[in-house]
Amino acid sequence: MGPQKQTAIAPPLTRRKAWKKLQTHFKKIRETHLRTLFAEDAQRGQSMTAEGAGLFLDYSKNRVTPETVKLLIQLADECGLRPRIDAMFRGDKINITEKRAVLHVALRAPRGALILVDGEDVVPQVHAVLDRMADFSHRVRSGAWTGYTGKPIRNLINVGIGGSDLGPVMAHEALKHYSERKLTCRFVSNVDGTDFAEAVQDLDPAETLFIISSKTFTTLETMTNAHTAREWLLAGMGGDERAVARHFVAVSTNAGEVGKFGIDTANMFGFWDWVGGRYSMDSAIGLSTMLAIGEDYFREMLAGFHEMDEHFCSAPFEQNLPVLMGLLAVWYGNFFNASTIAVLPYEQYLKRFPAYLQQLTMESNGKSVTLDGMCVDYSTGAIYWGEPGTNGQHSFYQLIHQGTRLIPCDFIAFGAALNPLGRHHDMLLANVFAQSEALAFGKTPEQVEAEGTPDWLVPHRVFEGNRPSNTILADRLTPAALGRLVALYEHSVFTQGTIWGINSFDQWGVELGKALAQRIIPELESPSEPALGHDSSTNNLIRRYRAIKA
Ligand code: F6P
């Protein structure tokens, strides 16, 4: 890495040339129907596609013309997307509010790559941790690592929250097909005691390993659950403190706190401050994933991430999947005023993918000041949400099809089923293709009338169409495909954040609630009536809770 260059601060987004051109262009095409766009260009379904790192993106069913794409790319250029990408991959401290590099891409860099942070190559450190994780997971999976009483480990519980939970949970579900079914894998995140109680209710402590995953090792929820786990284990082990070392490992950047908790730092798997929590599922935070699927599949997943990193770095923007998806998100959010994006995986194993994406996208881009501290005068991060298909079709799709709000959708599907059962997969894929077709083209009043629908019913049965969507298609959900998919969204988030000129890598917005909770805890626990200095609503709620508790 060369000297730490700070990327130039952008002039206000809404005064950029490309922005203004996009505004004019938007007025021209805002009413244009996808039916017209497809009728005017018979090749649209082929030309508005891009392929990279094993993923195929069909973005033809978006309310864009080639001119829109050209202008969006011009905007990306004016916002310095290319130098920003280079700065991130180079290890520059682009997370300016925390003075940190942003190097989740180093987590999947191959052995021998060179990425410098403060003059030090971080790639060997990454691989040293991966090798230790691999060694540990071999020992647990083979039964060589036993619990304190000598029983093999059959149950894993990852205790973590946010980025120390959502990635592992999502990956556990996504890669279940590849996992060792003899190991029961559970996740405890919520400080609500029910989460812990339900996770352990049928488990034998002598066969249970806790992975305490916390970047900071100070997070209230995780530390509360970790202490409860310790008590539960000791209660099952006759109070013998020596059992802790065999049943607890830690994943953290904070060796001091890990030691204070009583976990031997020899059983700690580290990562670094340049890995954001929501970008950490491929770091040691993925230990539960590696334990479940084994070293080889985990490394395949990393290789998939890396393929997408390479694509993001090198593909021209016109063919660059994360760039195109990021720019489309900007187009809908800032020009069509769409406030949400639905992510709809037609793959049951991806059922937690939308929940995972919520932290990735919304904690990253839920910002309202620019890198130079100015309030933005445009919308930033969209609300991401979704459910796996086809379940969503029988729930909220009605609103997407006929409601008054524009909701761009990302459909995700795979050519091959992991559990091929009769005609299931053809039906699944028929549904995903049908949904994007119905959303785009709808059904006109003439078509509805031609079906013999009585006049009074026609308006109810008309589908306006012109609802945009992307379709992401891959061959099969493999560990590598999952890595590619996650990296696709990581870089799309980065693209969006770059256009908006915000810092996608801090999360100051979660701090206030945390601090206030710390103040309220003693007020709830105090044996005597505390003097309360909150607003009248909060004071009243605290008093009512104390009364119920009493
Ligand atoms: O919710 C805020 C946050 O800081 C997330 O960014 C992070 O993923 C989560 O808390 C958990 O933090 P930690 O891994 O330090 O326990």
Short mmCIF file of N, CA and C in Angstrom, two decimals, residues 84-92 94 101-111 113-117 122-123 126-127 130 272 274-276 279-280 282-283 302-313 486-488 490-491 494 505:
data_model
loop_
_atom_site.label_atom_id
_atom_site.label_comp_id
_atom_site.label_asym_id
_atom_site.label_seq_id
_atom_site.Cartn_x
_atom_site.Cartn_y
_atom_site.Cartn_z
N ARG A 84 -12.70 5.33 -5.22
CA ARG A 84 -13.15 4.85 -3.89
C ARG A 84 -12.95 3.33 -3.77
N ILE A 85 -13.26 2.62 -4.86
CA ILE A 85 -13.04 1.17 -4.83
C ILE A 85 -11.56 0.90 -4.61
N ASP A 86 -10.74 1.61 -5.37
CA ASP A 86 -9.29 1.40 -5.24
C ASP A 86 -8.83 1.71 -3.82
N ALA A 87 -9.39 2.78 -3.25
CA ALA A 87 -8.98 3.18 -1.89
C ALA A 87 -9.36 2.09 -0.89
N MET A 88 -10.56 1.52 -1.05
CA MET A 88 -10.97 0.47 -0.10
C MET A 88 -10.05 -0.74 -0.22
N PHE A 89 -9.85 -1.19 -1.45
CA PHE A 89 -9.03 -2.40 -1.64
C PHE A 89 -7.57 -2.17 -1.26
N ARG A 90 -7.15 -0.91 -1.31
CA ARG A 90 -5.75 -0.59 -0.98
C ARG A 90 -5.53 -0.52 0.52
N GLY A 91 -6.63 -0.45 1.27
CA GLY A 91 -6.48 -0.38 2.73
C GLY A 91 -6.45 1.03 3.27
N ASP A 92 -6.86 2.01 2.47
CA ASP A 92 -6.94 3.39 2.97
C ASP A 92 -7.98 3.46 4.09
N ILE A 94 -10.80 4.59 4.88
CA ILE A 94 -11.98 5.26 4.33
C ILE A 94 -13.11 5.36 5.35
N ALA A 101 -9.33 1.40 8.30
CA ALA A 101 -9.43 0.82 6.96
C ALA A 101 -10.69 -0.05 6.92
N VAL A 102 -11.11 -0.36 5.72
CA VAL A 102 -12.32 -1.17 5.51
C VAL A 102 -11.90 -2.33 4.63
N LEU A 103 -11.56 -3.43 5.26
CA LEU A 103 -10.88 -4.46 4.47
C LEU A 103 -11.50 -5.84 4.58
N HIS A 104 -12.83 -5.88 4.57
CA HIS A 104 -13.41 -7.23 4.55
C HIS A 104 -12.91 -8.01 3.34
N VAL A 105 -12.51 -7.29 2.28
CA VAL A 105 -12.00 -8.01 1.11
C VAL A 105 -10.69 -8.76 1.42
N ALA A 106 -9.97 -8.30 2.45
CA ALA A 106 -8.74 -9.02 2.82
C ALA A 106 -9.05 -10.37 3.45
N LEU A 107 -10.26 -10.52 4.00
CA LEU A 107 -10.62 -11.77 4.67
C LEU A 107 -10.66 -12.93 3.68
N ARG A 108 -10.86 -12.60 2.42
CA ARG A 108 -10.93 -13.67 1.42
C ARG A 108 -9.85 -13.54 0.36
N ALA A 109 -8.84 -12.74 0.65
CA ALA A 109 -7.73 -12.62 -0.29
C ALA A 109 -6.93 -13.93 -0.23
N PRO A 110 -6.49 -14.42 -1.39
CA PRO A 110 -5.74 -15.68 -1.35
C PRO A 110 -4.40 -15.52 -0.65
N ARG A 111 -3.90 -16.63 -0.14
CA ARG A 111 -2.57 -16.63 0.45
C ARG A 111 -1.60 -16.01 -0.55
N ALA A 113 -1.41 -12.86 -1.38
CA ALA A 113 -1.79 -11.50 -1.79
C ALA A 113 -1.16 -10.51 -0.80
N LEU A 114 -1.07 -9.27 -1.21
CA LEU A 114 -0.44 -8.27 -0.34
C LEU A 114 -1.41 -7.13 -0.10
N ILE A 115 -1.84 -6.95 1.15
CA ILE A 115 -2.71 -5.80 1.48
C ILE A 115 -2.15 -5.19 2.76
N LEU A 116 -1.79 -3.93 2.67
CA LEU A 116 -1.10 -3.30 3.79
C LEU A 116 -2.03 -2.40 4.59
N VAL A 117 -1.95 -2.54 5.90
CA VAL A 117 -2.61 -1.59 6.80
C VAL A 117 -1.52 -1.06 7.71
N VAL A 122 -1.61 -7.62 5.92
CA VAL A 122 -2.59 -8.29 6.81
C VAL A 122 -2.96 -9.69 6.31
N VAL A 123 -2.57 -10.01 5.09
CA VAL A 123 -3.02 -11.30 4.53
C VAL A 123 -2.46 -12.50 5.32
N VAL A 126 -4.58 -13.02 8.34
CA VAL A 126 -5.89 -13.58 8.00
C VAL A 126 -5.76 -15.10 7.87
N HIS A 127 -4.73 -15.52 7.15
CA HIS A 127 -4.58 -16.97 6.92
C HIS A 127 -4.14 -17.71 8.17
N LEU A 130 -7.36 -18.30 9.92
CA LEU A 130 -8.12 -19.33 9.19
C LEU A 130 -7.55 -20.72 9.48
N TRP A 272 -9.97 -8.12 13.27
CA TRP A 272 -9.29 -6.83 13.33
C TRP A 272 -10.27 -5.68 13.23
N TRP A 274 -10.42 -3.43 11.26
CA TRP A 274 -10.78 -3.07 9.88
C TRP A 274 -11.83 -4.02 9.28
N VAL A 275 -12.40 -4.86 10.13
CA VAL A 275 -13.54 -5.70 9.70
C VAL A 275 -14.77 -5.19 10.43
N GLY A 276 -15.71 -4.62 9.69
CA GLY A 276 -16.95 -4.17 10.33
C GLY A 276 -17.79 -5.37 10.73
N TYR A 279 -19.78 -6.97 8.16
CA TYR A 279 -18.97 -7.47 7.04
C TYR A 279 -18.06 -8.61 7.51
N SER A 280 -18.50 -9.31 8.59
CA SER A 280 -17.54 -10.20 9.24
C SER A 280 -17.86 -11.68 9.16
N ASP A 282 -17.27 -13.78 7.09
CA ASP A 282 -16.19 -14.57 6.51
C ASP A 282 -14.89 -14.43 7.30
N SER A 283 -14.97 -13.79 8.47
CA SER A 283 -13.82 -13.74 9.38
C SER A 283 -13.99 -14.88 10.38
N LEU A 302 -15.11 -18.66 0.80
CA LEU A 302 -14.20 -17.50 0.71
C LEU A 302 -13.78 -17.25 -0.75
N ALA A 303 -13.55 -18.35 -1.47
CA ALA A 303 -13.14 -18.19 -2.87
C ALA A 303 -14.27 -17.54 -3.67
N GLY A 304 -15.51 -17.86 -3.34
CA GLY A 304 -16.66 -17.23 -4.00
C GLY A 304 -16.70 -15.74 -3.71
N PHE A 305 -16.50 -15.38 -2.45
CA PHE A 305 -16.43 -13.95 -2.09
C PHE A 305 -15.35 -13.27 -2.95
N HIS A 306 -14.19 -13.91 -2.99
CA HIS A 306 -13.05 -13.30 -3.67
C HIS A 306 -13.33 -13.10 -5.17
N GLU A 307 -14.00 -14.08 -5.76
CA GLU A 307 -14.35 -13.95 -7.18
C GLU A 307 -15.17 -12.68 -7.42
N MET A 308 -16.14 -12.46 -6.52
CA MET A 308 -16.97 -11.26 -6.69
C MET A 308 -16.14 -9.99 -6.42
N ASP A 309 -15.21 -10.06 -5.47
CA ASP A 309 -14.33 -8.90 -5.22
C ASP A 309 -13.57 -8.54 -6.50
N GLU A 310 -13.05 -9.58 -7.15
CA GLU A 310 -12.26 -9.35 -8.37
C GLU A 310 -13.15 -8.76 -9.47
N HIS A 311 -14.36 -9.30 -9.55
CA HIS A 311 -15.29 -8.78 -10.56
C HIS A 311 -15.58 -7.30 -10.29
N PHE A 312 -15.86 -6.99 -9.02
CA PHE A 312 -16.18 -5.60 -8.64
C PHE A 312 -15.03 -4.67 -8.98
N CYS A 313 -13.81 -5.15 -8.73
CA CYS A 313 -12.62 -4.34 -8.97
C CYS A 313 -12.34 -4.13 -10.44
N VAL A 486 -23.21 -12.74 -1.24
CA VAL A 486 -23.02 -11.79 -0.13
C VAL A 486 -22.11 -10.65 -0.60
N ALA A 487 -21.03 -11.00 -1.28
CA ALA A 487 -20.11 -9.96 -1.75
C ALA A 487 -20.81 -9.03 -2.75
N LEU A 488 -21.71 -9.58 -3.54
CA LEU A 488 -22.48 -8.75 -4.48
C LEU A 488 -23.22 -7.65 -3.73
N GLU A 490 -22.62 -6.66 -0.57
CA GLU A 490 -21.66 -5.77 0.13
C GLU A 490 -21.20 -4.65 -0.79
N HIS A 491 -20.87 -5.02 -2.02
CA HIS A 491 -20.32 -4.00 -2.93
C HIS A 491 -21.41 -3.11 -3.51
N PHE A 494 -21.74 -0.51 -0.97
CA PHE A 494 -20.61 0.41 -1.08
C PHE A 494 -20.83 1.39 -2.23
N PHE A 505 -19.58 2.69 6.80
CA PHE A 505 -18.86 1.74 7.67
C PHE A 505 -18.86 2.10 9.15
#
